[in-house]
Amino acid sequence: MVLNEVVMTREEFERLDRLRLAGQMAAFMAHEVRNPIATVRGYLQLLQADPECASAHERFAVMIEELDRADGALTEYLRGAREQGGRFEPVAVNSIIEKLYPMLSAAARGDQKLVTLDLRETPMINADPGQMRQLLLNLIRNGLEAMPCGGAVTVGTFSKNDRVALWVKDEGPGIPPKILELARTGQPLVSTKQAGTGLGLAICYGIAHRHHAVIEVDTGAGGTVFKVWFDRVQAP
């Protein structure tokens, strides 16, 4: 019994170390991307202020707005990647999904895919809103990238007893068990995608761990369902 506890404790420390490495790698990548974004934004501002470029003023404004949006997405990514306690508060999961839906739906349509919702009435959970957004973005983007044109990702919620489930279903080819196990244990640089970093799922498991949530996965040739179980906020 004591030996089993020692083994389990060692495995937990190793898993946390891998999650920490994934967070450090994500922070490094975001930092490297933000530097050129800041440089390009600065030059666009100079051009925007140049009288000779007055005719393109609105175009520069749109480009600067898009760069700021990209920088904001990187900030959210970093918040999800870091090993931090977060700002936990009562959160309505459906509200977060509904706010992200227009952006995700537009991005999916650009790739000839769909994002659909199946939201049920659910109680509040205690969560960090930024990390919840990152969890959703990672799961949905992973599903979209796994599918060919014409596929659909469905995002849903429901409650059971004292728990709230957030689920994301895609119509991709499924995830190999080995890849899924490595992601679950926080192993970075493991991906089924040729250009993938393997950070997305590892970060999802890290966020779930910090929220004392449990991730269940059902994957096969017909697609993959990620189901994340959270404890509901208990009434005082």
C-alpha positions as a LaTeX table, in Angstrom:
\begin{tabular}{lrrr}
\hline
Residue & $x$ (\AA) & $y$ (\AA) & $z$ (\AA) \\
\hline
Met1 & 0.00 & 0.00 & 0.00 \\
Val2 & 2.80 & 2.44 & 0.95 \\
Leu3 & 4.73 & 1.55 & $-2.21$ \\
Asn4 & 1.66 & 2.26 & $-4.35$ \\
Glu5 & 1.24 & 5.66 & $-2.71$ \\
Val6 & 4.91 & 6.51 & $-3.37$ \\
Val7 & 4.54 & 5.53 & $-7.04$ \\
Met8 & 1.36 & 7.56 & $-7.42$ \\
Thr9 & 2.98 & 10.60 & $-5.77$ \\
Arg10 & 6.02 & 10.35 & $-8.05$ \\
Glu11 & 3.81 & 10.08 & $-11.13$ \\
Glu12 & 1.83 & 13.13 & $-10.03$ \\
Phe13 & 5.02 & 15.19 & $-9.60$ \\
Glu14 & 6.22 & 14.06 & $-13.02$ \\
Arg15 & 2.88 & 15.01 & $-14.57$ \\
Leu16 & 2.99 & 18.48 & $-12.99$ \\
Asp17 & 6.55 & 18.94 & $-14.23$ \\
Arg18 & 5.44 & 18.15 & $-17.79$ \\
Leu19 & 2.52 & 20.57 & $-17.49$ \\
Arg20 & 4.92 & 23.24 & $-16.23$ \\
Leu21 & 7.18 & 22.60 & $-19.22$ \\
Ala22 & 4.20 & 22.93 & $-21.56$ \\
Gly23 & 3.34 & 26.28 & $-19.96$ \\
Gln24 & 6.93 & 27.51 & $-20.30$ \\
Met25 & 7.03 & 26.50 & $-23.96$ \\
Ala26 & 3.72 & 28.24 & $-24.64$ \\
Ala27 & 5.00 & 31.39 & $-22.92$ \\
Phe28 & 8.18 & 31.31 & $-25.02$ \\
Met29 & 6.22 & 30.86 & $-28.25$ \\
Ala30 & 3.80 & 33.66 & $-27.38$ \\
His31 & 6.69 & 35.97 & $-26.51$ \\
Glu32 & 8.41 & 35.27 & $-29.81$ \\
Val33 & 5.21 & 35.98 & $-31.75$ \\
Arg34 & 4.35 & 39.14 & $-29.81$ \\
Asn35 & 7.67 & 40.80 & $-30.63$ \\
Pro36 & 7.12 & 40.95 & $-34.41$ \\
Ile37 & 3.45 & 41.89 & $-33.81$ \\
Ala38 & 4.60 & 44.92 & $-31.80$ \\
Thr39 & 7.11 & 45.88 & $-34.51$ \\
Val40 & 4.56 & 45.65 & $-37.33$ \\
Arg41 & 1.99 & 47.55 & $-35.28$ \\
Gly42 & 4.47 & 50.34 & $-34.63$ \\
Tyr43 & 5.26 & 50.78 & $-38.33$ \\
Leu44 & 1.56 & 50.73 & $-39.19$ \\
Gln45 & 0.97 & 53.54 & $-36.70$ \\
Leu46 & 3.75 & 55.56 & $-38.32$ \\
Leu47 & 2.25 & 55.02 & $-41.76$ \\
Gln48 & $-1.20$ & 55.86 & $-40.45$ \\
Ala49 & 0.10 & 59.23 & $-39.24$ \\
Asp50 & 1.90 & 59.97 & $-42.53$ \\
Pro51 & $-0.07$ & 62.53 & $-44.62$ \\
Glu52 & 1.05 & 60.79 & $-47.79$ \\
Cys53 & $-0.80$ & 57.65 & $-46.68$ \\
Ala54 & $-4.04$ & 59.42 & $-45.75$ \\
Ser55 & $-6.01$ & 57.49 & $-48.38$ \\
Ala56 & $-5.18$ & 54.19 & $-46.65$ \\
His57 & $-5.95$ & 55.40 & $-43.11$ \\
Glu58 & $-8.95$ & 53.09 & $-42.64$ \\
Arg59 & $-7.02$ & 50.08 & $-43.91$ \\
Phe60 & $-4.22$ & 50.74 & $-41.43$ \\
Ala61 & $-6.82$ & 51.01 & $-38.65$ \\
Val62 & $-8.26$ & 47.60 & $-39.59$ \\
Met63 & $-4.79$ & 46.01 & $-39.65$ \\
Ile64 & $-3.92$ & 47.49 & $-36.25$ \\
Glu65 & $-7.23$ & 46.23 & $-34.85$ \\
Glu66 & $-6.51$ & 42.71 & $-36.12$ \\
Leu67 & $-3.01$ & 42.76 & $-34.63$ \\
Asp68 & $-4.47$ & 43.84 & $-31.29$ \\
Arg69 & $-6.96$ & 40.97 & $-31.51$ \\
Ala70 & $-4.12$ & 38.51 & $-32.16$ \\
Asp71 & $-2.18$ & 39.93 & $-29.22$ \\
Gly72 & $-5.25$ & 39.55 & $-27.02$ \\
Ala73 & $-5.60$ & 35.90 & $-28.06$ \\
Leu74 & $-1.96$ & 35.30 & $-27.10$ \\
Thr75 & $-2.61$ & 36.90 & $-23.72$ \\
Glu76 & $-5.51$ & 34.51 & $-23.13$ \\
Tyr77 & $-3.31$ & 31.60 & $-24.22$ \\
Leu78 & $-0.64$ & 32.59 & $-21.73$ \\
Arg79 & $-3.19$ & 32.86 & $-18.94$ \\
Gly80 & $-4.27$ & 29.30 & $-19.63$ \\
Ala81 & $-0.72$ & 27.99 & $-19.98$ \\
Arg82 & 0.75 & 29.36 & $-16.78$ \\
Glu83 & 0.69 & 27.43 & $-13.54$ \\
Gln84 & $-1.34$ & 29.99 & $-11.61$ \\
Gly85 & $-4.20$ & 29.99 & $-9.18$ \\
Gly86 & $-6.33$ & 32.26 & $-11.35$ \\
Arg87 & $-9.21$ & 34.53 & $-10.40$ \\
Phe88 & $-11.92$ & 32.08 & $-9.43$ \\
Glu89 & $-15.51$ & 33.28 & $-9.27$ \\
Pro90 & $-19.02$ & 31.97 & $-10.00$ \\
Val91 & $-19.21$ & 31.48 & $-13.77$ \\
Ala92 & $-22.04$ & 30.59 & $-16.15$ \\
Val93 & $-20.48$ & 28.22 & $-18.69$ \\
Asn94 & $-23.23$ & 28.84 & $-21.25$ \\
Ser95 & $-22.54$ & 32.57 & $-21.18$ \\
Ile96 & $-18.85$ & 32.05 & $-22.02$ \\
Ile97 & $-19.75$ & 29.71 & $-24.89$ \\
Glu98 & $-22.31$ & 32.12 & $-26.31$ \\
Lys99 & $-19.82$ & 35.01 & $-26.28$ \\
Leu100 & $-17.21$ & 32.95 & $-28.14$ \\
Tyr101 & $-19.68$ & 31.44 & $-30.60$ \\
Pro102 & $-19.81$ & 34.23 & $-33.24$ \\
Met103 & $-16.01$ & 34.29 & $-33.60$ \\
Leu104 & $-15.72$ & 30.49 & $-33.71$ \\
Ser105 & $-18.63$ & 30.12 & $-36.12$ \\
Ala106 & $-17.13$ & 32.66 & $-38.52$ \\
Ala107 & $-13.72$ & 30.97 & $-38.42$ \\
Ala108 & $-15.32$ & 27.56 & $-39.06$ \\
Arg109 & $-17.32$ & 28.84 & $-42.03$ \\
Gly110 & $-14.10$ & 30.18 & $-43.54$ \\
Asp111 & $-12.86$ & 26.58 & $-43.63$ \\
Gln112 & $-16.24$ & 25.24 & $-44.84$ \\
Lys113 & $-17.02$ & 23.71 & $-41.45$ \\
Leu114 & $-19.65$ & 24.30 & $-38.77$ \\
Val115 & $-19.85$ & 24.97 & $-35.05$ \\
Thr116 & $-23.22$ & 24.16 & $-33.48$ \\
Leu117 & $-24.49$ & 24.53 & $-29.92$ \\
Asp118 & $-26.52$ & 22.21 & $-27.68$ \\
Leu119 & $-26.71$ & 24.14 & $-24.42$ \\
Arg120 & $-28.89$ & 23.03 & $-21.51$ \\
Glu121 & $-29.71$ & 25.02 & $-18.40$ \\
Thr122 & $-26.85$ & 24.53 & $-15.94$ \\
Pro123 & $-25.92$ & 25.93 & $-12.52$ \\
Met124 & $-22.88$ & 28.14 & $-11.94$ \\
Ile125 & $-19.41$ & 26.71 & $-11.44$ \\
Asn126 & $-16.44$ & 28.21 & $-9.58$ \\
Ala127 & $-13.87$ & 28.98 & $-12.29$ \\
Asp128 & $-11.42$ & 31.43 & $-13.78$ \\
Pro129 & $-13.24$ & 32.96 & $-16.80$ \\
Gly130 & $-10.04$ & 33.47 & $-18.82$ \\
Gln131 & $-8.89$ & 29.90 & $-18.34$ \\
Met132 & $-12.37$ & 28.64 & $-19.22$ \\
Arg133 & $-12.25$ & 30.56 & $-22.49$ \\
Gln134 & $-8.86$ & 29.04 & $-23.23$ \\
Leu135 & $-10.12$ & 25.54 & $-22.46$ \\
Leu136 & $-13.02$ & 26.03 & $-24.86$ \\
Leu137 & $-10.90$ & 27.58 & $-27.60$ \\
Asn138 & $-8.38$ & 24.75 & $-27.46$ \\
Leu139 & $-10.97$ & 21.97 & $-27.54$ \\
Ile140 & $-13.03$ & 23.56 & $-30.32$ \\
Arg141 & $-10.04$ & 24.49 & $-32.47$ \\
Asn142 & $-8.59$ & 21.01 & $-32.07$ \\
Gly143 & $-11.90$ & 19.57 & $-33.26$ \\
Leu144 & $-12.11$ & 21.90 & $-36.25$ \\
Glu145 & $-8.54$ & 21.21 & $-37.31$ \\
Ala146 & $-9.09$ & 17.45 & $-37.07$ \\
Met147 & $-11.97$ & 17.43 & $-39.57$ \\
Pro148 & $-12.18$ & 17.68 & $-43.35$ \\
Cys149 & $-14.37$ & 20.29 & $-45.06$ \\
Gly150 & $-18.06$ & 19.82 & $-44.32$ \\
Gly151 & $-17.53$ & 18.55 & $-40.78$ \\
Ala152 & $-19.19$ & 19.98 & $-37.67$ \\
Val153 & $-18.11$ & 20.55 & $-34.08$ \\
Thr154 & $-20.87$ & 20.56 & $-31.49$ \\
Val155 & $-20.46$ & 22.29 & $-28.13$ \\
Gly156 & $-22.87$ & 21.40 & $-25.37$ \\
Thr157 & $-23.56$ & 21.56 & $-21.65$ \\
Phe158 & $-25.76$ & 19.74 & $-19.16$ \\
Ser159 & $-25.86$ & 19.08 & $-15.44$ \\
Lys160 & $-26.11$ & 15.87 & $-13.47$ \\
Asn161 & $-26.47$ & 15.70 & $-9.70$ \\
Asp162 & $-23.98$ & 18.27 & $-8.33$ \\
Arg163 & $-21.81$ & 18.43 & $-11.45$ \\
Val164 & $-21.80$ & 20.44 & $-14.67$ \\
Ala165 & $-20.57$ & 18.90 & $-17.92$ \\
Leu166 & $-19.07$ & 20.84 & $-20.81$ \\
Trp167 & $-18.67$ & 18.70 & $-23.92$ \\
Val168 & $-17.15$ & 19.20 & $-27.36$ \\
Lys169 & $-17.77$ & 16.68 & $-30.15$ \\
Asp170 & $-16.05$ & 16.61 & $-33.55$ \\
Glu171 & $-16.38$ & 14.42 & $-36.66$ \\
Gly172 & $-12.67$ & 13.78 & $-37.15$ \\
Pro173 & $-10.79$ & 10.49 & $-37.45$ \\
Gly174 & $-10.25$ & 10.06 & $-33.71$ \\
Ile175 & $-7.16$ & 10.37 & $-31.51$ \\
Pro176 & $-4.68$ & 7.48 & $-31.16$ \\
Pro177 & $-4.65$ & 6.18 & $-27.55$ \\
Lys178 & $-0.91$ & 6.82 & $-27.17$ \\
Ile179 & $-1.24$ & 10.48 & $-28.21$ \\
Leu180 & $-4.18$ & 10.94 & $-25.84$ \\
Glu181 & $-2.32$ & 9.39 & $-22.91$ \\
Leu182 & 0.75 & 11.58 & $-23.47$ \\
Ala183 & $-1.43$ & 14.70 & $-23.64$ \\
Arg184 & $-3.24$ & 13.67 & $-20.45$ \\
Thr185 & 0.05 & 13.44 & $-18.59$ \\
Gly186 & 1.13 & 16.87 & $-19.83$ \\
Gln187 & 3.64 & 15.75 & $-22.46$ \\
Pro188 & 4.22 & 18.62 & $-24.93$ \\
Leu189 & 5.21 & 18.37 & $-28.60$ \\
Val190 & 2.88 & 15.41 & $-29.17$ \\
Ser191 & 0.31 & 15.99 & $-31.90$ \\
Thr192 & $-1.56$ & 14.20 & $-34.68$ \\
Lys193 & $-1.22$ & 17.33 & $-36.85$ \\
Gln194 & 1.87 & 17.84 & $-38.97$ \\
Ala195 & 2.30 & 21.46 & $-37.85$ \\
Gly196 & 0.88 & 20.95 & $-34.37$ \\
Thr197 & 2.78 & 21.90 & $-31.22$ \\
Gly198 & 1.05 & 19.36 & $-28.98$ \\
Leu199 & 0.50 & 22.08 & $-26.37$ \\
Gly200 & $-3.28$ & 22.46 & $-26.74$ \\
Leu201 & $-4.47$ & 19.27 & $-25.05$ \\
Ala202 & $-1.73$ & 19.37 & $-22.42$ \\
Ile203 & $-2.88$ & 22.87 & $-21.45$ \\
Cys204 & $-6.52$ & 21.71 & $-21.36$ \\
Tyr205 & $-5.60$ & 19.02 & $-18.85$ \\
Gly206 & $-3.63$ & 21.59 & $-16.84$ \\
Ile207 & $-6.64$ & 23.93 & $-16.69$ \\
Ala208 & $-8.91$ & 21.04 & $-15.68$ \\
His209 & $-6.46$ & 20.06 & $-12.93$ \\
Arg210 & $-6.45$ & 23.60 & $-11.50$ \\
His211 & $-10.25$ & 23.60 & $-11.50$ \\
His212 & $-10.47$ & 20.14 & $-9.86$ \\
Ala213 & $-12.34$ & 19.06 & $-12.99$ \\
Val214 & $-12.27$ & 15.67 & $-14.70$ \\
Ile215 & $-11.89$ & 15.15 & $-18.45$ \\
Glu216 & $-13.50$ & 12.12 & $-20.08$ \\
Val217 & $-12.68$ & 11.24 & $-23.70$ \\
Asp218 & $-14.56$ & 8.98 & $-26.10$ \\
Thr219 & $-12.70$ & 8.72 & $-29.41$ \\
Gly220 & $-12.93$ & 6.53 & $-32.48$ \\
Ala221 & $-13.10$ & 6.54 & $-36.26$ \\
Gly222 & $-16.38$ & 8.48 & $-36.17$ \\
Gly223 & $-15.08$ & 11.36 & $-34.10$ \\
Thr224 & $-14.06$ & 12.43 & $-30.61$ \\
Val225 & $-16.04$ & 13.72 & $-27.62$ \\
Phe226 & $-14.30$ & 15.60 & $-24.81$ \\
Lys227 & $-16.44$ & 15.88 & $-21.70$ \\
Val228 & $-15.20$ & 18.08 & $-18.82$ \\
Trp229 & $-16.94$ & 17.68 & $-15.46$ \\
Phe230 & $-16.98$ & 20.59 & $-12.98$ \\
Asp231 & $-18.40$ & 20.82 & $-9.49$ \\
Arg232 & $-21.31$ & 23.23 & $-9.28$ \\
Val233 & $-21.29$ & 26.21 & $-6.92$ \\
Gln234 & $-22.93$ & 25.05 & $-3.72$ \\
Ala235 & $-25.65$ & 27.19 & $-2.20$ \\
Pro236 & $-24.57$ & 28.88 & 1.08 \\
\hline
\end{tabular}
